[in-house]
Amino acid sequence: MSLGLEKGRSSELIGLGGEHDWQLLHTCPIGQSASIATADRNGLDATYQHASNIRTMRKVHEGILFQMTPDAVSSQHAAKNLMQEEVDIDNIEALVHPHGPALVNLYFRIIHPSFPILHKEVFIEKYNRTYREIVPHLLAAVYALAVRWWAYDADLLLEEKVDEDALVRIASQSVQTAMHHPRLNTIQAGLLLLQRGRDASSADNSWTWSFTASLIGLGQHLGLHLDCIAWAIPDWEKGLRRRLAWALFIQDSFSAMVFGRPCLISMRDWAVAPLQTCDFSENSPDEVAGRDGGGSSSIENGKLLFMELAKLSTITARVLQQLYSVQALATVTEPQQVLALGKPLGNDLADLLKNLPPNLNIENLQQGRLCLSGFFHFALQATTAVLDRRMLWAIQRSPAGVDSQFAQIFRTALRQRAYNLVQLVSQLQPEHMEAFWFFAAGSCGVILGCFLALLRVTSTTLEESDELKGLMNEFEWQLRIKVRMGKWVLYTLARLKTLGWDEWKALEPDFDAIPGDRQRLGALQSNAVDTGDPAHSLLSAKNNESSSVPLQENNSATWLTEELEDLEIPWDLGGT
């Protein structure tokens, strides 16, 4: 029997450090209503009680106990305290009728393969019987997100699009009510709501961050932070729980990165093992094809993408925790300190890219298929930029200065990064842009734009400044010609303009005011022999168009690894 999706009852993990004492629960249960129900191998309660207003305890593994609460109890409490009205699921269906089945088909064709937080077989089985078997918040969230690909259904293309905003309002209201008796579908609906594109003019960051925190709290409430592999629950629910857990981790890591917040999930309280292919419930034969034969996403590539994103999110979380925590910002200030922490992180990013499955390469396009890998490469570049800028800050602020040879190597590497990220944007094709992109895409674009601007305003030579200005222009141009392909692109452009993009491009660095160490660095760079590095030849000086220099992906993530291994200088990077 399901633990997290049981009809009529919600589950709550009994924390060992909370009000309940584990030993007392075993030796002296508080009345029959609190009796411990030990689950057998199929997840059935040995002392199963489902009568209204009777709470039971369910043991799914040694040391893992859940309190099972009938909805009647939690709903009565919520009604007394909040006077919330239940959402009528028929009202949801009325908004999309008769297009509900087509929208569900679109969802599983395009979104689900790379964001597999639903159990497709269970959802479809219930939906085919009647839409009333799907909880209102999840049904509305699925419909609302699928509307974005309305034109990918041959029949819907000729119909008037349904009211997406109305669906979102209903889903949001219903989720808030469901939080009083949460199930896994509460978190599923919440995550889907968070994936909607953000509007730069009215981005509600406070709601997005606080709602993310609420979902993470609900996940802990439901035990998603624990390893469920040996629990007495159905195998399909084990896989679903693990996928949902990592979806929350991905949401937390990238939310923290783009909002400049601390990660909410601590690795000390995270026991979920890395994802494996057996955690996914579908295979290639289960793919949903479009009726016109095109515009679908590969389930197998979607699995790979989700697993790689989970790996990337753990590195992103470590970058934020080790270099951007309140304590780290106060104590890790010198370049050598940042290097000691940053180099292993950069190496992990490089290894992740080096070992990336070939199907997730940015140039791997298939006829009639959407390419799912665009966001992964974008997020990888953003994480690398966040790592790199921490060292750049340290170099700029170091009162003693840094070794000029090291600084030259570092800035050369950063210039290569800049070319790589602009080249990445230029490589994005309609097959990438039309696929499902996670919520953080627009903000990752802002981070990359700000990284280019930071490199320019800290330039040490006029040549470097001009090259970076050209890269900023090319970055902006590549986004502008793609603005109709993705809502996140408009967010990136609008947000950068609001932050000062035009001013950063117009700003001319004052080289006369550059400190001595940076002047020496500028001289080194000006006198450097041109070795054919694409950093000196990517842009055409005549027409400011980017050339066909190939993207050097390994260089885009490795953090000075090869360069510093060959450089015979002491790890103390202070200037002499």
Short mmCIF file of C-alpha atoms in Angstrom, two decimals, residues 115-419:
data_model
loop_
_atom_site.label_atom_id
_atom_site.label_comp_id
_atom_site.label_asym_id
_atom_site.label_seq_id
_atom_site.Cartn_x
_atom_site.Cartn_y
_atom_site.Cartn_z
CA PHE A 115 11.07 16.39 -15.32
CA PRO A 116 9.82 12.95 -14.27
CA ILE A 117 8.17 13.82 -10.96
CA LEU A 118 4.92 11.97 -11.72
CA HIS A 119 4.32 8.25 -11.99
CA LYS A 120 2.91 8.24 -15.49
CA GLU A 121 1.21 4.84 -15.36
CA VAL A 122 -0.70 5.66 -12.17
CA PHE A 123 -1.68 9.13 -13.39
CA ILE A 124 -2.88 7.95 -16.81
CA GLU A 125 -4.76 4.98 -15.34
CA LYS A 126 -6.68 7.26 -12.98
CA TYR A 127 -7.22 9.97 -15.57
CA ASN A 128 -8.58 7.54 -18.15
CA ARG A 129 -11.17 6.34 -15.65
CA THR A 130 -12.17 9.88 -14.75
CA TYR A 131 -10.39 13.18 -14.24
CA ARG A 132 -12.06 13.31 -10.82
CA GLU A 133 -9.54 10.76 -9.53
CA ILE A 134 -6.74 13.34 -9.90
CA VAL A 135 -6.45 15.83 -7.05
CA PRO A 136 -7.39 19.38 -8.12
CA HIS A 137 -4.01 21.04 -7.52
CA LEU A 138 -2.11 18.47 -9.58
CA LEU A 139 -4.61 18.40 -12.43
CA ALA A 140 -4.65 22.20 -12.71
CA ALA A 141 -0.84 22.39 -12.54
CA VAL A 142 -0.42 19.76 -15.29
CA TYR A 143 -2.90 21.55 -17.52
CA ALA A 144 -1.35 24.98 -16.87
CA LEU A 145 2.21 23.93 -17.72
CA ALA A 146 1.14 21.96 -20.80
CA VAL A 147 -0.64 25.02 -22.24
CA ARG A 148 2.78 26.49 -23.13
CA TRP A 149 3.10 23.83 -25.86
CA TRP A 150 -0.44 24.34 -27.17
CA ALA A 151 0.74 24.64 -30.78
CA TYR A 152 2.43 21.21 -30.60
CA ASP A 153 -0.94 19.48 -30.90
CA ALA A 154 -2.32 19.50 -34.43
CA ASP A 155 -5.92 19.83 -33.24
CA LEU A 156 -5.31 22.40 -30.50
CA LEU A 157 -3.48 24.60 -32.99
CA LEU A 158 -6.84 25.57 -34.50
CA GLU A 159 -8.55 26.17 -31.15
CA GLU A 160 -8.60 29.15 -28.82
CA LYS A 161 -6.02 28.69 -26.07
CA VAL A 162 -7.41 28.05 -22.59
CA ASP A 163 -6.92 30.49 -19.70
CA GLU A 164 -3.53 29.51 -18.27
CA ASP A 165 -3.62 32.17 -15.54
CA ALA A 166 -6.96 30.90 -14.24
CA LEU A 167 -5.54 27.38 -14.00
CA VAL A 168 -2.53 28.67 -12.09
CA ARG A 169 -4.73 30.56 -9.63
CA ILE A 170 -6.81 27.47 -8.94
CA ALA A 171 -3.74 25.24 -8.58
CA SER A 172 -2.11 27.70 -6.18
CA GLN A 173 -5.24 27.94 -4.03
CA SER A 174 -5.70 24.19 -3.97
CA VAL A 175 -2.06 23.56 -3.03
CA GLN A 176 -2.35 25.86 -0.04
CA THR A 177 -5.36 23.88 1.17
CA ALA A 178 -3.62 20.55 0.54
CA MET A 179 -0.68 21.55 2.73
CA HIS A 180 -2.85 20.75 5.76
CA HIS A 181 -2.99 17.08 4.73
CA PRO A 182 -0.02 16.79 2.35
CA ARG A 183 0.79 13.94 0.05
CA LEU A 184 3.39 13.47 -2.62
CA ASN A 185 1.01 15.05 -5.13
CA THR A 186 1.10 18.27 -3.09
CA ILE A 187 4.82 18.54 -3.76
CA GLN A 188 4.38 17.47 -7.39
CA ALA A 189 1.88 20.25 -8.03
CA GLY A 190 4.04 22.79 -6.20
CA LEU A 191 7.12 21.93 -8.24
CA LEU A 192 5.15 22.24 -11.48
CA LEU A 193 3.88 25.68 -10.44
CA LEU A 194 7.46 26.78 -9.76
CA GLN A 195 8.59 25.85 -13.28
CA ARG A 196 6.48 28.52 -14.96
CA GLY A 197 8.38 31.30 -16.72
CA ARG A 198 9.06 34.42 -14.68
CA ASP A 199 8.18 37.96 -15.69
CA ALA A 200 11.09 40.38 -15.24
CA SER A 201 8.74 43.29 -14.55
CA SER A 202 6.89 41.49 -11.78
CA ALA A 203 9.09 38.61 -10.66
CA ASP A 204 7.78 37.67 -7.22
CA ASN A 205 11.04 36.39 -5.78
CA SER A 206 9.75 36.50 -2.21
CA TRP A 207 6.87 34.16 -3.04
CA THR A 208 9.03 31.85 -5.16
CA TRP A 209 11.66 31.48 -2.45
CA SER A 210 9.21 31.09 0.44
CA PHE A 211 7.08 28.61 -1.52
CA THR A 212 10.23 26.62 -2.34
CA ALA A 213 11.02 26.56 1.37
CA SER A 214 7.48 25.34 2.09
CA LEU A 215 7.83 22.49 -0.40
CA ILE A 216 11.18 21.47 1.08
CA GLY A 217 9.57 21.50 4.53
CA LEU A 218 6.73 19.33 3.26
CA GLY A 219 9.26 16.99 1.70
CA GLN A 220 10.93 16.52 5.07
CA HIS A 221 7.48 16.11 6.64
CA LEU A 222 6.88 13.23 4.22
CA GLY A 223 10.36 11.75 4.69
CA LEU A 224 11.71 12.52 1.22
CA HIS A 225 15.14 13.36 2.65
CA LEU A 226 15.57 9.76 3.83
CA ASP A 227 16.69 6.68 1.91
CA CYS A 228 13.51 4.69 1.23
CA ILE A 229 15.13 1.79 -0.62
CA ALA A 230 14.42 -0.73 2.18
CA TRP A 231 11.03 0.63 3.21
CA ALA A 232 7.92 -1.54 3.13
CA ILE A 233 6.27 0.41 0.32
CA PRO A 234 5.63 -0.47 -3.35
CA ASP A 235 8.66 -0.38 -5.63
CA TRP A 236 7.07 2.23 -7.90
CA GLU A 237 6.68 4.57 -4.93
CA LYS A 238 10.34 4.12 -3.98
CA GLY A 239 11.39 5.37 -7.41
CA LEU A 240 8.87 8.20 -7.29
CA ARG A 241 10.07 9.32 -3.86
CA ARG A 242 13.69 9.36 -4.96
CA ARG A 243 12.89 11.35 -8.11
CA LEU A 244 10.81 13.81 -6.11
CA ALA A 245 13.56 14.15 -3.52
CA TRP A 246 16.13 15.04 -6.16
CA ALA A 247 13.68 17.40 -7.86
CA LEU A 248 13.46 19.27 -4.56
CA PHE A 249 17.25 19.27 -4.25
CA ILE A 250 17.62 20.67 -7.78
CA GLN A 251 15.01 23.31 -7.01
CA ASP A 252 16.76 24.27 -3.78
CA SER A 253 20.28 24.50 -5.24
CA PHE A 254 19.43 26.59 -8.28
CA SER A 255 16.96 28.76 -6.35
CA ALA A 256 19.68 29.53 -3.83
CA MET A 257 22.13 30.32 -6.63
CA VAL A 258 19.89 32.66 -8.61
CA PHE A 259 18.34 34.41 -5.59
CA GLY A 260 21.59 34.72 -3.63
CA ARG A 261 20.23 32.76 -0.67
CA PRO A 262 21.60 29.98 1.53
CA CYS A 263 20.72 26.45 0.50
CA LEU A 264 17.82 25.16 2.58
CA ILE A 265 18.80 21.49 2.35
CA SER A 266 21.79 20.42 4.42
CA MET A 267 23.86 17.48 3.22
CA ARG A 268 24.18 16.43 6.85
CA ASP A 269 20.46 15.66 6.80
CA TRP A 270 20.32 14.17 3.30
CA ALA A 271 20.34 10.39 2.96
CA VAL A 272 19.02 9.97 -0.59
CA ALA A 273 21.39 7.98 -2.79
CA PRO A 274 22.21 9.16 -6.34
CA LEU A 275 19.59 8.35 -8.94
CA GLN A 276 19.85 5.21 -11.04
CA THR A 277 17.97 4.14 -14.14
CA CYS A 278 15.91 1.70 -12.07
CA ASP A 279 14.38 4.69 -10.25
CA PHE A 280 12.50 5.67 -13.41
CA SER A 281 9.21 4.06 -14.31
CA GLU A 282 9.22 4.46 -18.11
CA ASN A 283 11.36 3.31 -21.00
CA SER A 284 11.56 4.07 -24.71
CA PRO A 285 8.43 2.04 -25.63
CA ASP A 286 6.42 4.28 -23.29
CA GLU A 287 7.19 7.47 -25.20
CA VAL A 288 4.25 9.57 -26.30
CA ALA A 289 4.57 10.62 -29.92
CA GLY A 290 2.87 13.55 -31.53
CA ARG A 291 0.03 12.77 -33.90
CA ASP A 292 2.00 14.48 -36.65
CA GLY A 293 5.12 12.47 -35.81
CA GLY A 294 7.21 15.31 -34.34
CA GLY A 295 7.81 17.50 -31.35
CA SER A 296 8.33 14.90 -28.62
CA SER A 297 11.09 14.45 -26.06
CA SER A 298 13.15 11.29 -25.60
CA ILE A 299 12.41 9.45 -22.36
CA GLU A 300 15.88 7.90 -22.28
CA ASN A 301 17.59 11.26 -22.80
CA GLY A 302 15.25 12.74 -20.21
CA LYS A 303 16.40 10.19 -17.64
CA LEU A 304 20.03 11.00 -18.35
CA LEU A 305 19.37 14.72 -18.14
CA PHE A 306 17.58 14.49 -14.80
CA MET A 307 20.35 12.35 -13.30
CA GLU A 308 23.06 14.73 -14.55
CA LEU A 309 21.14 17.75 -13.25
CA ALA A 310 20.97 16.09 -9.85
CA LYS A 311 24.76 15.65 -9.93
CA LEU A 312 25.27 19.26 -11.02
CA SER A 313 22.97 20.52 -8.28
CA THR A 314 25.11 18.87 -5.60
CA ILE A 315 28.20 20.69 -6.92
CA THR A 316 26.24 23.95 -7.13
CA ALA A 317 25.17 23.49 -3.51
CA ARG A 318 28.79 22.91 -2.44
CA VAL A 319 29.93 26.04 -4.29
CA LEU A 320 27.33 28.10 -2.45
CA GLN A 321 27.96 26.52 0.94
CA GLN A 322 31.76 26.65 0.79
CA LEU A 323 32.24 30.03 -0.92
CA TYR A 324 29.03 32.05 -0.49
CA SER A 325 27.79 31.23 3.01
CA VAL A 326 27.77 34.08 5.51
CA GLN A 327 30.75 32.52 7.27
CA ALA A 328 32.67 31.88 4.03
CA LEU A 329 32.19 35.44 2.78
CA ALA A 330 33.63 36.72 6.05
CA THR A 331 36.57 34.35 6.36
CA VAL A 332 37.46 33.10 2.85
CA THR A 333 38.72 36.38 1.44
CA GLU A 334 42.25 35.83 0.13
CA PRO A 335 42.88 34.38 -3.35
CA GLN A 336 44.81 31.41 -1.99
CA GLN A 337 41.88 30.54 0.29
CA VAL A 338 39.41 30.70 -2.58
CA LEU A 339 41.73 28.64 -4.76
CA ALA A 340 42.07 25.91 -2.13
CA LEU A 341 38.29 25.51 -1.94
CA GLY A 342 37.48 26.33 -5.54
CA LYS A 343 39.88 24.07 -7.39
CA PRO A 344 38.28 20.77 -6.25
CA LEU A 345 34.87 22.19 -7.11
CA GLY A 346 36.06 23.25 -10.55
CA ASN A 347 37.59 19.85 -11.13
CA ASP A 348 34.28 18.22 -10.25
CA LEU A 349 32.50 20.44 -12.79
CA ALA A 350 35.09 19.50 -15.40
CA ASP A 351 34.70 15.79 -14.65
CA LEU A 352 30.93 16.08 -14.87
CA LEU A 353 31.20 17.59 -18.35
CA LYS A 354 33.94 15.19 -19.43
CA ASN A 355 31.84 12.17 -18.47
CA LEU A 356 28.58 13.53 -19.84
CA PRO A 357 26.65 10.91 -21.85
CA PRO A 358 27.07 11.62 -25.59
CA ASN A 359 23.30 11.96 -26.00
CA LEU A 360 23.42 15.10 -23.86
CA ASN A 361 26.04 16.89 -25.96
CA ILE A 362 24.74 20.27 -27.07
CA GLU A 363 25.15 19.41 -30.76
CA ASN A 364 23.28 16.10 -30.52
CA LEU A 365 20.09 16.90 -32.45
CA GLN A 366 17.62 14.31 -33.70
CA GLN A 367 15.12 14.74 -36.50
CA GLY A 368 11.65 15.55 -35.18
CA ARG A 369 12.83 15.60 -31.55
CA LEU A 370 13.21 18.34 -29.00
CA CYS A 371 16.72 18.48 -27.53
CA LEU A 372 16.60 18.43 -23.74
CA SER A 373 20.21 19.29 -22.93
CA GLY A 374 20.14 23.07 -23.40
CA PHE A 375 19.31 23.94 -19.81
CA PHE A 376 21.95 21.58 -18.42
CA HIS A 377 24.76 23.28 -20.35
CA PHE A 378 23.36 26.69 -19.48
CA ALA A 379 23.20 25.84 -15.77
CA LEU A 380 26.70 24.35 -15.87
CA GLN A 381 28.07 27.57 -17.34
CA ALA A 382 26.21 29.60 -14.69
CA THR A 383 27.61 27.50 -11.84
CA THR A 384 31.10 27.84 -13.32
CA ALA A 385 30.65 31.62 -13.56
CA VAL A 386 29.54 31.79 -9.93
CA LEU A 387 32.67 29.86 -8.97
CA ASP A 388 34.98 31.97 -11.14
CA ARG A 389 33.68 35.33 -9.98
CA ARG A 390 34.47 34.42 -6.36
CA MET A 391 38.17 34.24 -7.25
CA LEU A 392 37.91 37.41 -9.31
CA TRP A 393 36.42 39.22 -6.32
CA ALA A 394 39.26 37.97 -4.12
CA ILE A 395 41.92 39.12 -6.60
CA GLN A 396 40.32 42.56 -6.94
CA ARG A 397 40.04 43.04 -3.18
CA SER A 398 43.34 41.51 -2.08
CA PRO A 399 45.28 44.28 -0.29
CA ALA A 400 48.61 42.58 -0.95
CA GLY A 401 47.92 41.89 -4.60
CA VAL A 402 48.60 38.59 -6.33
CA ASP A 403 51.37 37.06 -8.35
CA SER A 404 51.19 38.62 -11.83
CA GLN A 405 51.89 35.35 -13.62
CA PHE A 406 49.03 33.63 -11.81
CA ALA A 407 46.69 36.56 -12.47
CA GLN A 408 47.56 36.46 -16.18
CA ILE A 409 46.77 32.75 -16.37
CA PHE A 410 43.54 33.27 -14.48
CA ARG A 411 42.30 36.12 -16.66
CA THR A 412 43.24 34.22 -19.82
CA ALA A 413 41.19 31.29 -18.58
CA LEU A 414 38.27 33.59 -17.78
CA ARG A 415 38.39 35.12 -21.25
CA GLN A 416 38.18 31.63 -22.70
CA ARG A 417 35.17 31.00 -20.45
CA ALA A 418 33.57 34.17 -21.81
CA TYR A 419 33.98 33.03 -25.41
#
